[in-house]
Coordinates of C-alpha atoms in Angstrom, one line a residue:
X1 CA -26.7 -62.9 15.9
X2 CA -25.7 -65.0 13.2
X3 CA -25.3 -61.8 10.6
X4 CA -21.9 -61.1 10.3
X5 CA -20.2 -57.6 10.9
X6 CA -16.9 -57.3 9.9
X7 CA -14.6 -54.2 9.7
X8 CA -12.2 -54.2 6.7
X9 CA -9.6 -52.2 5.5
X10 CA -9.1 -50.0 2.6
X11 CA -6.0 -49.7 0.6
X12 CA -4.5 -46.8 -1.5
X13 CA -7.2 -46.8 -3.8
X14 CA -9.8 -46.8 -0.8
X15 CA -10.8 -43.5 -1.0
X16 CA -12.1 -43.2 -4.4
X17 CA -14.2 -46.7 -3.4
X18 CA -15.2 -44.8 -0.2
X19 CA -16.4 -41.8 -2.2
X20 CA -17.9 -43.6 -5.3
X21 CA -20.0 -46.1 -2.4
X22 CA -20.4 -43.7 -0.3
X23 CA -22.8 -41.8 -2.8
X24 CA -24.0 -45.2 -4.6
X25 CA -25.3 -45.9 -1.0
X26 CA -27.1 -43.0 -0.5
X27 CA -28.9 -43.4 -3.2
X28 CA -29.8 -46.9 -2.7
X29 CA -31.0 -46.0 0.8
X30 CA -33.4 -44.0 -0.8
X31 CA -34.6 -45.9 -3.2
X32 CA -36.1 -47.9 -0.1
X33 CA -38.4 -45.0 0.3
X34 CA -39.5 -44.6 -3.4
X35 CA -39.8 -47.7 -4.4
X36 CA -41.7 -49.3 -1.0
X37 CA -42.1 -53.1 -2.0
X38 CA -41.4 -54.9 -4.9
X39 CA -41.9 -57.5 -1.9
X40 CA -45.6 -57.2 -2.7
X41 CA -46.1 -56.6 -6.5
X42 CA -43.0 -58.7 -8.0
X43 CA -42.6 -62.3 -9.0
X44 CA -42.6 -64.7 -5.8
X45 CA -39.3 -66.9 -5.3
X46 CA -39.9 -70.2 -5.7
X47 CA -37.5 -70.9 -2.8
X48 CA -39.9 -69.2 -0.4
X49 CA -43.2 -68.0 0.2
X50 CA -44.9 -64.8 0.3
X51 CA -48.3 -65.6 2.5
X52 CA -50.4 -63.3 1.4
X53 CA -50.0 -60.1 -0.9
X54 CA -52.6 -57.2 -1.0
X55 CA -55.9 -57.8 -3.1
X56 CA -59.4 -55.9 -3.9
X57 CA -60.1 -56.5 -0.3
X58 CA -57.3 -54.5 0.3
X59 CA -58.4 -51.0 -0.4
X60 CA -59.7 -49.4 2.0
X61 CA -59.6 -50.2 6.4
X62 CA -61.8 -52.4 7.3
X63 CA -64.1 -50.5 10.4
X64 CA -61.9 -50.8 13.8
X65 CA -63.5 -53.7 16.1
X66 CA -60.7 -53.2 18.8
X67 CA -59.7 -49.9 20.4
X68 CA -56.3 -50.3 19.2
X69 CA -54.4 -52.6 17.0
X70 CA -50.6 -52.9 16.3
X71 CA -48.3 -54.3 13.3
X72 CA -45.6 -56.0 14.4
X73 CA -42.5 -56.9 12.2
X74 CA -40.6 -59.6 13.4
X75 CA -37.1 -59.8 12.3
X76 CA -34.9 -63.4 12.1
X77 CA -31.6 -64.3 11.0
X78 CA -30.0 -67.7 10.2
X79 CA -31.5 -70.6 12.8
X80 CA -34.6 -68.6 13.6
X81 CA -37.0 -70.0 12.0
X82 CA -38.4 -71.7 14.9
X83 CA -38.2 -69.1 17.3
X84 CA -39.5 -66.3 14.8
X85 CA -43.2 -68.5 14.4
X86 CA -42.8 -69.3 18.4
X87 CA -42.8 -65.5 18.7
X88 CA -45.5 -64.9 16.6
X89 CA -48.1 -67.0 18.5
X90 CA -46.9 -66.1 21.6
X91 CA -47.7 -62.3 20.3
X92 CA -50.5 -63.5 17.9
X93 CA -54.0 -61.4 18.1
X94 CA -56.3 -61.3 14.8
X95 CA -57.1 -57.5 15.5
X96 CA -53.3 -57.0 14.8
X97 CA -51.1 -57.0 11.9
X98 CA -47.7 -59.3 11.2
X99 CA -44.7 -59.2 9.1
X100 CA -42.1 -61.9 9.3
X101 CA -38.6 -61.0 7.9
X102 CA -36.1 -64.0 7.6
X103 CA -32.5 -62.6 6.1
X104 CA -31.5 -63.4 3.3
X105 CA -28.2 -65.3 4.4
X106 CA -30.6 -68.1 5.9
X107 CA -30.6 -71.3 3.2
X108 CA -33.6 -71.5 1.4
X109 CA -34.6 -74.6 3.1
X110 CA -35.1 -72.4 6.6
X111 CA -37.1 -70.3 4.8
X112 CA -39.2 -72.8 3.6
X113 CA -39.6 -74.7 7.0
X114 CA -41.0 -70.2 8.3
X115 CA -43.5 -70.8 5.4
X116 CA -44.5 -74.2 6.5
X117 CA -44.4 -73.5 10.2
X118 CA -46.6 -69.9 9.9
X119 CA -48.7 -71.6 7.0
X120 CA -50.0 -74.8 8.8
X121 CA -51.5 -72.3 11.2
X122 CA -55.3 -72.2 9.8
X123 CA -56.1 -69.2 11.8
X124 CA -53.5 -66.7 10.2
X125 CA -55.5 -67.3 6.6
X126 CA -58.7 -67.0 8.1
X127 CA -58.0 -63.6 9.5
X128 CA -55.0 -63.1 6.8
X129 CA -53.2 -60.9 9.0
X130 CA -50.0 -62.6 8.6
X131 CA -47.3 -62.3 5.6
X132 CA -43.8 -63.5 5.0
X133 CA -41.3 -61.1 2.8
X134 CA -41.1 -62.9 -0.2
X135 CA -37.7 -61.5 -1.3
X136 CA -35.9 -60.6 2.0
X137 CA -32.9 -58.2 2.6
X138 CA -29.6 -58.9 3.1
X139 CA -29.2 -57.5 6.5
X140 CA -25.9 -55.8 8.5
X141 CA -25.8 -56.1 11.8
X142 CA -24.9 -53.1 13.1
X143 CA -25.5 -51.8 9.4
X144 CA -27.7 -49.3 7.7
X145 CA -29.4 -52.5 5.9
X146 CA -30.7 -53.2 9.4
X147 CA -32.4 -49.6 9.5
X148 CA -33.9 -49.8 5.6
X149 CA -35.5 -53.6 6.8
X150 CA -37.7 -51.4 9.5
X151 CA -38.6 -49.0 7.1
X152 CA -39.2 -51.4 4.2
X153 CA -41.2 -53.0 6.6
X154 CA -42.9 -50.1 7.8
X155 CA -43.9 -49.5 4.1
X156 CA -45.6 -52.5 3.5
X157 CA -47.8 -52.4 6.5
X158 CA -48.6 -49.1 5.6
X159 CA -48.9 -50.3 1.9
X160 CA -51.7 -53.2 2.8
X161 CA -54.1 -50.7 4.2
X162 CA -55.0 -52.1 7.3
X163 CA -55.9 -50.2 10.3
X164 CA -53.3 -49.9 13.0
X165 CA -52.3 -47.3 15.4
X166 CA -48.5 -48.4 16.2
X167 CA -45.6 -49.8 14.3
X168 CA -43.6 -52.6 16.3
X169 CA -40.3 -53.5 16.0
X170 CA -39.3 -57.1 17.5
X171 CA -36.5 -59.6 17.1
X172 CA -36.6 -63.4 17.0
X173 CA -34.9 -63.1 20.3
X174 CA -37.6 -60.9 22.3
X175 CA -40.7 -62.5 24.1
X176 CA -43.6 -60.9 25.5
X177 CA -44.1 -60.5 29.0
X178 CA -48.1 -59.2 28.5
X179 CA -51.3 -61.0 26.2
X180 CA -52.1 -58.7 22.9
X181 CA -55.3 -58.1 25.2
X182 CA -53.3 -56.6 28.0
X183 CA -52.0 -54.3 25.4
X184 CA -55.0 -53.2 23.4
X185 CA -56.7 -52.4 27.4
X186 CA -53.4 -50.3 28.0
X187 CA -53.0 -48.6 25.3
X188 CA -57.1 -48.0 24.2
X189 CA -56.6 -44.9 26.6
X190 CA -53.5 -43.3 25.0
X191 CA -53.2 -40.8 22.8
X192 CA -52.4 -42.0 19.2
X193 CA -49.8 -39.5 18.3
X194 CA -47.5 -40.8 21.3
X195 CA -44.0 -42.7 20.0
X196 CA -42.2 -44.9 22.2
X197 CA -38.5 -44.4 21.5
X198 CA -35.4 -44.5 23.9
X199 CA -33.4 -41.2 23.5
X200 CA -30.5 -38.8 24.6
X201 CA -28.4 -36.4 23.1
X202 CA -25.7 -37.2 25.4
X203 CA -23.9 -39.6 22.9
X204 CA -20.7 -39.9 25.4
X205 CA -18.2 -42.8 23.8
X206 CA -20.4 -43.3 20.8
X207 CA -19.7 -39.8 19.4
X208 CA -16.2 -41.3 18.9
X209 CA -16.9 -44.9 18.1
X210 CA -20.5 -44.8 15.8
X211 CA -20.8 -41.2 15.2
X212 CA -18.2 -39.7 13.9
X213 CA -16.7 -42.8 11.7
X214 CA -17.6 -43.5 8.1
X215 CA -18.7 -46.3 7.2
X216 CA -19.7 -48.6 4.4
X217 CA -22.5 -51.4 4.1
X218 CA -21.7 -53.7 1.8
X219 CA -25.1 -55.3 1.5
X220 CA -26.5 -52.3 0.2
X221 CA -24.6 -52.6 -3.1
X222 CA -22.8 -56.2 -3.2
X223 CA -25.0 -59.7 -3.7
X224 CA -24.2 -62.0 -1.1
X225 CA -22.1 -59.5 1.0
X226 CA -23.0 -58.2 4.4
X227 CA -20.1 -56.9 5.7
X228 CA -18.7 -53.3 7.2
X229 CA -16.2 -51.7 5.9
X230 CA -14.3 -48.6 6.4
X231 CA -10.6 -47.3 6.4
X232 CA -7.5 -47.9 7.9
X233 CA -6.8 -44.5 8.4
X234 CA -9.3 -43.5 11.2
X235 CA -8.2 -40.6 12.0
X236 CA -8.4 -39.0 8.3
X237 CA -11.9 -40.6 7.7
X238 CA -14.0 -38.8 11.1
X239 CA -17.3 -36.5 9.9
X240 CA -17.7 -33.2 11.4
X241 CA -20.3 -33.3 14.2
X242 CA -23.7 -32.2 12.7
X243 CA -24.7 -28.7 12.7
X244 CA -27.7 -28.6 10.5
X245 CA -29.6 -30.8 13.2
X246 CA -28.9 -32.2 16.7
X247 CA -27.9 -36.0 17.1
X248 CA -29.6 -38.2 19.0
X249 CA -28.7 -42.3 20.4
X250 CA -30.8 -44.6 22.1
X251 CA -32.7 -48.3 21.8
X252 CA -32.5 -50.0 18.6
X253 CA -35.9 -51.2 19.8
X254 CA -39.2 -48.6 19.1
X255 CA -43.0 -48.6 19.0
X256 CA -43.8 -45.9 16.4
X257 CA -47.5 -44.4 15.7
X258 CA -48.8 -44.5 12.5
X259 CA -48.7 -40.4 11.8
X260 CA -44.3 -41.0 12.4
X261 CA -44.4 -44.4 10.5
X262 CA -46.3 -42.0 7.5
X263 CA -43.6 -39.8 7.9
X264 CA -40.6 -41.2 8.1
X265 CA -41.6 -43.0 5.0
X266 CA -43.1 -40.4 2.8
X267 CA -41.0 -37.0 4.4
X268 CA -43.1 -34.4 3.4
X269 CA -40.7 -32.1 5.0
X270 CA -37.7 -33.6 3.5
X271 CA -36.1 -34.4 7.1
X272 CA -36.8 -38.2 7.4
X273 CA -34.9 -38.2 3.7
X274 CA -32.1 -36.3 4.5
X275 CA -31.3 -38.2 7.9
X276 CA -31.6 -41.1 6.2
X277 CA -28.5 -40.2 3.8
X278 CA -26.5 -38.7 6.6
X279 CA -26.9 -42.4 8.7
X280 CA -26.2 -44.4 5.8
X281 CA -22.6 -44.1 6.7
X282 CA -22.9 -44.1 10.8
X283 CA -21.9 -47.1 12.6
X284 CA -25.6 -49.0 14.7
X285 CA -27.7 -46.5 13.1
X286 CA -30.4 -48.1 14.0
X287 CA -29.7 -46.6 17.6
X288 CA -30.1 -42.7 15.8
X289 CA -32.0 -42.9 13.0
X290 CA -35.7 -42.2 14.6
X291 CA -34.3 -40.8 17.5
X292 CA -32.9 -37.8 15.6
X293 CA -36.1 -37.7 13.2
X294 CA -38.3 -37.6 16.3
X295 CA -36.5 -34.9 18.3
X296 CA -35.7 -32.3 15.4
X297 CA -39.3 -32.4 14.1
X298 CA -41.5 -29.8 15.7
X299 CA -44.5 -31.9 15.0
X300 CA -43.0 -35.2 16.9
X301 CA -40.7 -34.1 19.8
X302 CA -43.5 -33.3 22.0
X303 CA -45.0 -36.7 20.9
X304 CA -41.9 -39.0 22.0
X305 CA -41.9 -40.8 25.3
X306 CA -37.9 -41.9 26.6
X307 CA -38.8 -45.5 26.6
X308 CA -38.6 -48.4 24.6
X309 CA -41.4 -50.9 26.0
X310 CA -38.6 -53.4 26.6
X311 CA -36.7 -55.2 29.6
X312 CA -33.0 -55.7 29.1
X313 CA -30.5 -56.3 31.7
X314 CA -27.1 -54.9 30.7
X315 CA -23.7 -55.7 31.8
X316 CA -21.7 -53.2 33.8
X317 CA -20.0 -51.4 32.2
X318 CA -22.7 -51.8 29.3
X319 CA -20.9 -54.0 26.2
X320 CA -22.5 -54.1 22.7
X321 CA -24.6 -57.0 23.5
X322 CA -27.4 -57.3 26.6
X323 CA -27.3 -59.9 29.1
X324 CA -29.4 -63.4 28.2
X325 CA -32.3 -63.7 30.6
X326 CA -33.0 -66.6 32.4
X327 CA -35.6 -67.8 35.4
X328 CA -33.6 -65.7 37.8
X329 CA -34.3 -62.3 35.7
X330 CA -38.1 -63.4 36.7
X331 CA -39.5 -61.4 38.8
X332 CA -37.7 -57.7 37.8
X333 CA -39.6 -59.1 34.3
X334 CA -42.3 -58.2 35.8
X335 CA -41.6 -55.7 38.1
X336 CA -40.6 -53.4 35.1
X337 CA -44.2 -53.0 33.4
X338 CA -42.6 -53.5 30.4
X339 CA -44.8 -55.5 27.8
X340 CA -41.9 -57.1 26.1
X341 CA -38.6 -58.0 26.9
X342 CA -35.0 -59.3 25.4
X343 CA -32.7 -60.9 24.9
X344 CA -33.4 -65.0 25.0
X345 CA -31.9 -67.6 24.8
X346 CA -33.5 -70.6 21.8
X347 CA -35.6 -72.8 24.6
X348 CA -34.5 -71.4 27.6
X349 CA -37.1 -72.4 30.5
X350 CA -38.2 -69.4 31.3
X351 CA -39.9 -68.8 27.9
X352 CA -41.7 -71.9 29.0
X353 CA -42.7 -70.2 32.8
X354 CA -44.0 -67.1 30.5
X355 CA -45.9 -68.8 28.4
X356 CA -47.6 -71.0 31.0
X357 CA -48.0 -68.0 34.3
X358 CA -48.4 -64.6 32.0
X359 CA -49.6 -66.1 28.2
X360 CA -51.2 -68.7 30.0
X361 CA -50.9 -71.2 27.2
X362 CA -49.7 -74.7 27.9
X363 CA -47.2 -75.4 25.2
X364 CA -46.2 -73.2 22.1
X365 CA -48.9 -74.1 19.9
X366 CA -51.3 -72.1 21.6
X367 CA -52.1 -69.1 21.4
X368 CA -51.8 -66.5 24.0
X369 CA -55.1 -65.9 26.3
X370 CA -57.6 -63.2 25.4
X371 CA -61.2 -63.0 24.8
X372 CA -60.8 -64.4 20.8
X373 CA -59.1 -67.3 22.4
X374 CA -59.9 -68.2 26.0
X375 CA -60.4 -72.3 25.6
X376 CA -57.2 -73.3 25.5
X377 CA -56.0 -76.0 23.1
X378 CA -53.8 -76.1 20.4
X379 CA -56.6 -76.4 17.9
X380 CA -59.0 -74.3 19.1
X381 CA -59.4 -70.6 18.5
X382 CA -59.5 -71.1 15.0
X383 CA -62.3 -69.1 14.0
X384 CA -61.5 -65.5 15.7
X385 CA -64.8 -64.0 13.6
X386 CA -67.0 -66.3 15.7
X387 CA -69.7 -64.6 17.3
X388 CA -68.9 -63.8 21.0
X389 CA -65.0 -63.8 19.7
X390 CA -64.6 -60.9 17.4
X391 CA -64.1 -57.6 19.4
X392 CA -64.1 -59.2 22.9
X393 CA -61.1 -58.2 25.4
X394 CA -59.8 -59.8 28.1
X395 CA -56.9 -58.4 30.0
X396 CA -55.8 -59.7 32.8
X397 CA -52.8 -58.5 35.6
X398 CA -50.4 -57.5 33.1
X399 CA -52.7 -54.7 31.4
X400 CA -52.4 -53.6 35.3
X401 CA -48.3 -53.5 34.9
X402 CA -48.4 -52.0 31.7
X403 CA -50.8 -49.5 32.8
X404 CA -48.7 -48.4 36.0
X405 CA -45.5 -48.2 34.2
X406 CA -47.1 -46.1 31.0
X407 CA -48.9 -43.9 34.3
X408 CA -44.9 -43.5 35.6
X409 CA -43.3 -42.6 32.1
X410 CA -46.1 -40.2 30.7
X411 CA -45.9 -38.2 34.6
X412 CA -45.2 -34.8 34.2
X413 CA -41.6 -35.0 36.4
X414 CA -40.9 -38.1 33.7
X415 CA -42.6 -36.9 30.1
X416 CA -41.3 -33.3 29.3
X417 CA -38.2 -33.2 31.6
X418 CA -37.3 -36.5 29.5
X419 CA -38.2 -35.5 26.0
X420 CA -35.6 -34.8 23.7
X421 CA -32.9 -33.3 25.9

C-alpha cells in the first residue's frame, strides 16, 4: 500500500506534543461522528468529482425490489484508480449502493482519471447508485484515519437514505469470488441483525505491539502528513490494559448491518463514542475498533458471526501483510465459500480466470452476470429498470458456496461457542 506509515521519535519536549495531540485527536475523531459529510453538502473540488450528492429524490427509501441490497465502500490509495473502477464492475449490481474513496495523497490527475473511468459508465447515472468522495481523507495506514474513512463512509451511505441491509468494507486490492446475485440469494434468508466480523479476545503479541503503545496520527491534525508517530521511550509511554470494557482484535475487513452501522455512528449509548477516543491512540485500530464495540454491547454480541467473508492466505508465522494470490491459490478460492477474497496483485491472471469462470464476463468492461445483466457485452445492460431486468435474480453455483459456508459458520458448535470469547 502506497500510504506511508512511519514511526518517529519524540524529543524532550515530546511529551507535552503527545499530551496536547493526544487530546486534539480525540477530538477530531469525533468530530467525524458529529459532523458526518461535509463530503456531501460543501463546495466540490475542482480537481475532482463528486458523482452525485443527495437531492429531493433523496428523502425517503425507495420500496425494496431485491430481498437484500448492500453498500459497498471501496477504498484506493495512490495507483488505484484503475483497479478501484475494475472492482466496482466486477461487484457492480443496481439494487446496491457504492462509495469510492481515493486518498488524498493520490495527484489530482488520478483522481480525475476515477471520475472519468466511473463516469463514462452510463449505467451508474441511470441507476445513480454510484458516488465518488469529493474531498477525500488523508489516510494512515495502520492509522486511526483509516478507521474514521469507514465510518465517514458509513455516514454518508446512511446519510443518502437508500435502502440497504449491510455495510461493506473493500479495498482496491480485493476481488469477488461470487456475482452480487449469488449474494442477494445467500443472504435473502439471513437475519438482518447478523454482523460479519473476525474476533478474539486472545490478543497474544499484539497486546504488546498495537495495544498497549500510544500512538499519534498525524493526518488527523497535520495537512499533507500521514505519518505515525510515537516516543522513544517505549517503555514509559505503555496504557494500562482496559478495565472499563474487554479488548477485542481481529480482520480489518467487516460486513456490518445497518442497526450496528446506525450505531456505531450515532451511539445512543455513548459506547461506540468512547471506543472511538480510547483507539484513536492504538496502533491498526482498525483490527479493534468494531470488534470491541460489537462484543461489549448487549444488544450486538449475540448478533456477531467470527468471520470476515474474505479469503486470505497468510504466511507462517503470520507477518503484517497477507500473501498475494495467484492461479495456484484457485481452487481453495473456492473451496472457502467465501464471497470475496484478498489480497491481489494489479493484472494478475487470475483476476482474469474469475472474471471469465465465476463473474462470467469476458473482459473488465462488463459487468458481472445476474438477471439485470445476462447478455453479455460491454455495452449492454445499460438500462437495469427495463422491464424483465428490475428485480430479477440469478444466482448461480457460487450462491451454493456461500450458502454452505454461511450454513457451517451460523451452526450451533460454530455460532455461540465462537462469539465473543
Amino acid at each position: 500500500m502506497a500510504m506511508r506509515a512511519r514511526v518517529m521519535g519524540l524529543g524532550g519536549g515530546g511529551r507535552r506534543e503527545l499530551l496536547v495531540s493526544a487530546t486534539f485527536t480525540a477530538l477530531l475523531v469525533a468530530s467525524i461522528l458529529l459532523l458526518p459529510s461535509l463530503l456531501l453538502t460543501g463546495p466540490r473540488p475542482k480537481a475532482w468529482l463528486l458523482l452525485s450528492s443527495p437531492s429531493s429524490s433523496d428523502s425517503g427509501e425507495q420500496p425494496p425490489v431485491y430481498p437484500v441490497s448492500f453498500a459497498y465502500l471501496i477504498s484506493a490509495s495512490t495507483g488505484d484508480a484503475a483497479r478501484a473502477a475494475r472492482l466496482l464492475a466486477a461487484l457492480y449490481h443496481p439494487g446496491n449502493s457504492y462509495l469510492l474513496h481515493l486518498d488524498r495523497e493520490a495527484p489530482p490527475e488520478e483522481h480525475r482519471r476515477l471520475a472519468e473511468l466511473v463516469s463514462g459508465r452510463g449505467v451508474y447515472a441511470r441507476a445513480g447508485n454510484v458516488w465518488i468522495v469529493g474531498k477525500p481523507n488523508l489516510v494512515t495506514y495502520r492509522g486511526p484515519t483509516m478507521l474514521t474513512t469507514t465510518l465517514h463512509a458509513v455516514a454518508l451511505l446512511l446519510r443518502l437514505r437508500r435502502r440497504w441491509d449491510w455495510f461493506v468494507n473493500l479495498s482496491a486490492s480485493d476481488y469477488p469470488l461470487v456475482t452480487q446475485d449469488d449474494m442477494i440469494e445467500a443472504f435473502a434468508g439471513m437475519p438482518r441483525d447478523l454482523n460479519f466480523i473476525q474476533h478474539t479476545s486472545h490478543l497474544g503479541w499484539k497486546i504488546k505491539k498495537r495495544a498497549r503503545p500510544v500512538i499519534l496520527d498525524t493526518a488527523l491534525y497535520e495537512d499533507g502528513r500521514a505519518e505515525l508517530i510515537r516516543p522513544v521511550n517505549i517503555s514509559t509511554n505503555l496504557r494500562r490494559f482496559p478495565t472499563a470494557f474487554k479488548l477485542y482484535t481481529g480482520s480489518a475487513w467487516t460486513m456490518l448491518s445497518r442497526p450496528f452501522a446506525e450505531y456505531v455512528t450515532m451511539g445512543y449509548d455513548n459506547l461506540p463514542r468512547t471506543l472511538l477516543l480510547y483507539h484513536a491512540n492504538i496502533v491498526s485500530s482498525p483490527e479493534f475498533y468494531f470488534q470491541t464495540v460489537a462484543c461489549n454491547s448487549r444488544r450486538f454480541r449475540n448478533a456477531t458471526v467470527n468471520h470476515d467473508l474474505h479469503y486470505i492466505r497468510w504466511d507462517t508465522p503470520p507477518k503484517q501483510h497477507p500473501l498475494y494470490l495467484t492461479s495456484r491459490d484457485y481452487r481453495r478460492m473456492l473451496l472457502s465459500g467465501a464471497p470475496f477474497a484478498r489480497k491481489f496483485r494489479d493484472g494478475d491472471p487470475v483476476l482474469d480466470r474469475i472474471d471469465r469462470d465465476i463473474l462470467r464476463r469476458q473482459d473488465p468492461a462488463q459487468f458481472a452476470y445476474g438477471g439485470w445483466c445476462s447478455e453479455g457485452g460491454a455495452e449492454l445492460c445499460g438500462n437495469p429498470q427495463e422491464a424483465g431486468r428490475k428485480g430479477s435474480v440469478k444466482a448461480g453455483s457460487g450462491s451454493r458456496r456461500l450458502k454452505a459456508m454461511l450454513r457451517k459458520a451460523l451452526a450451533p458448535r460454530n455460532f455461540r461457542k465462537q462469539q465473543c470469547r
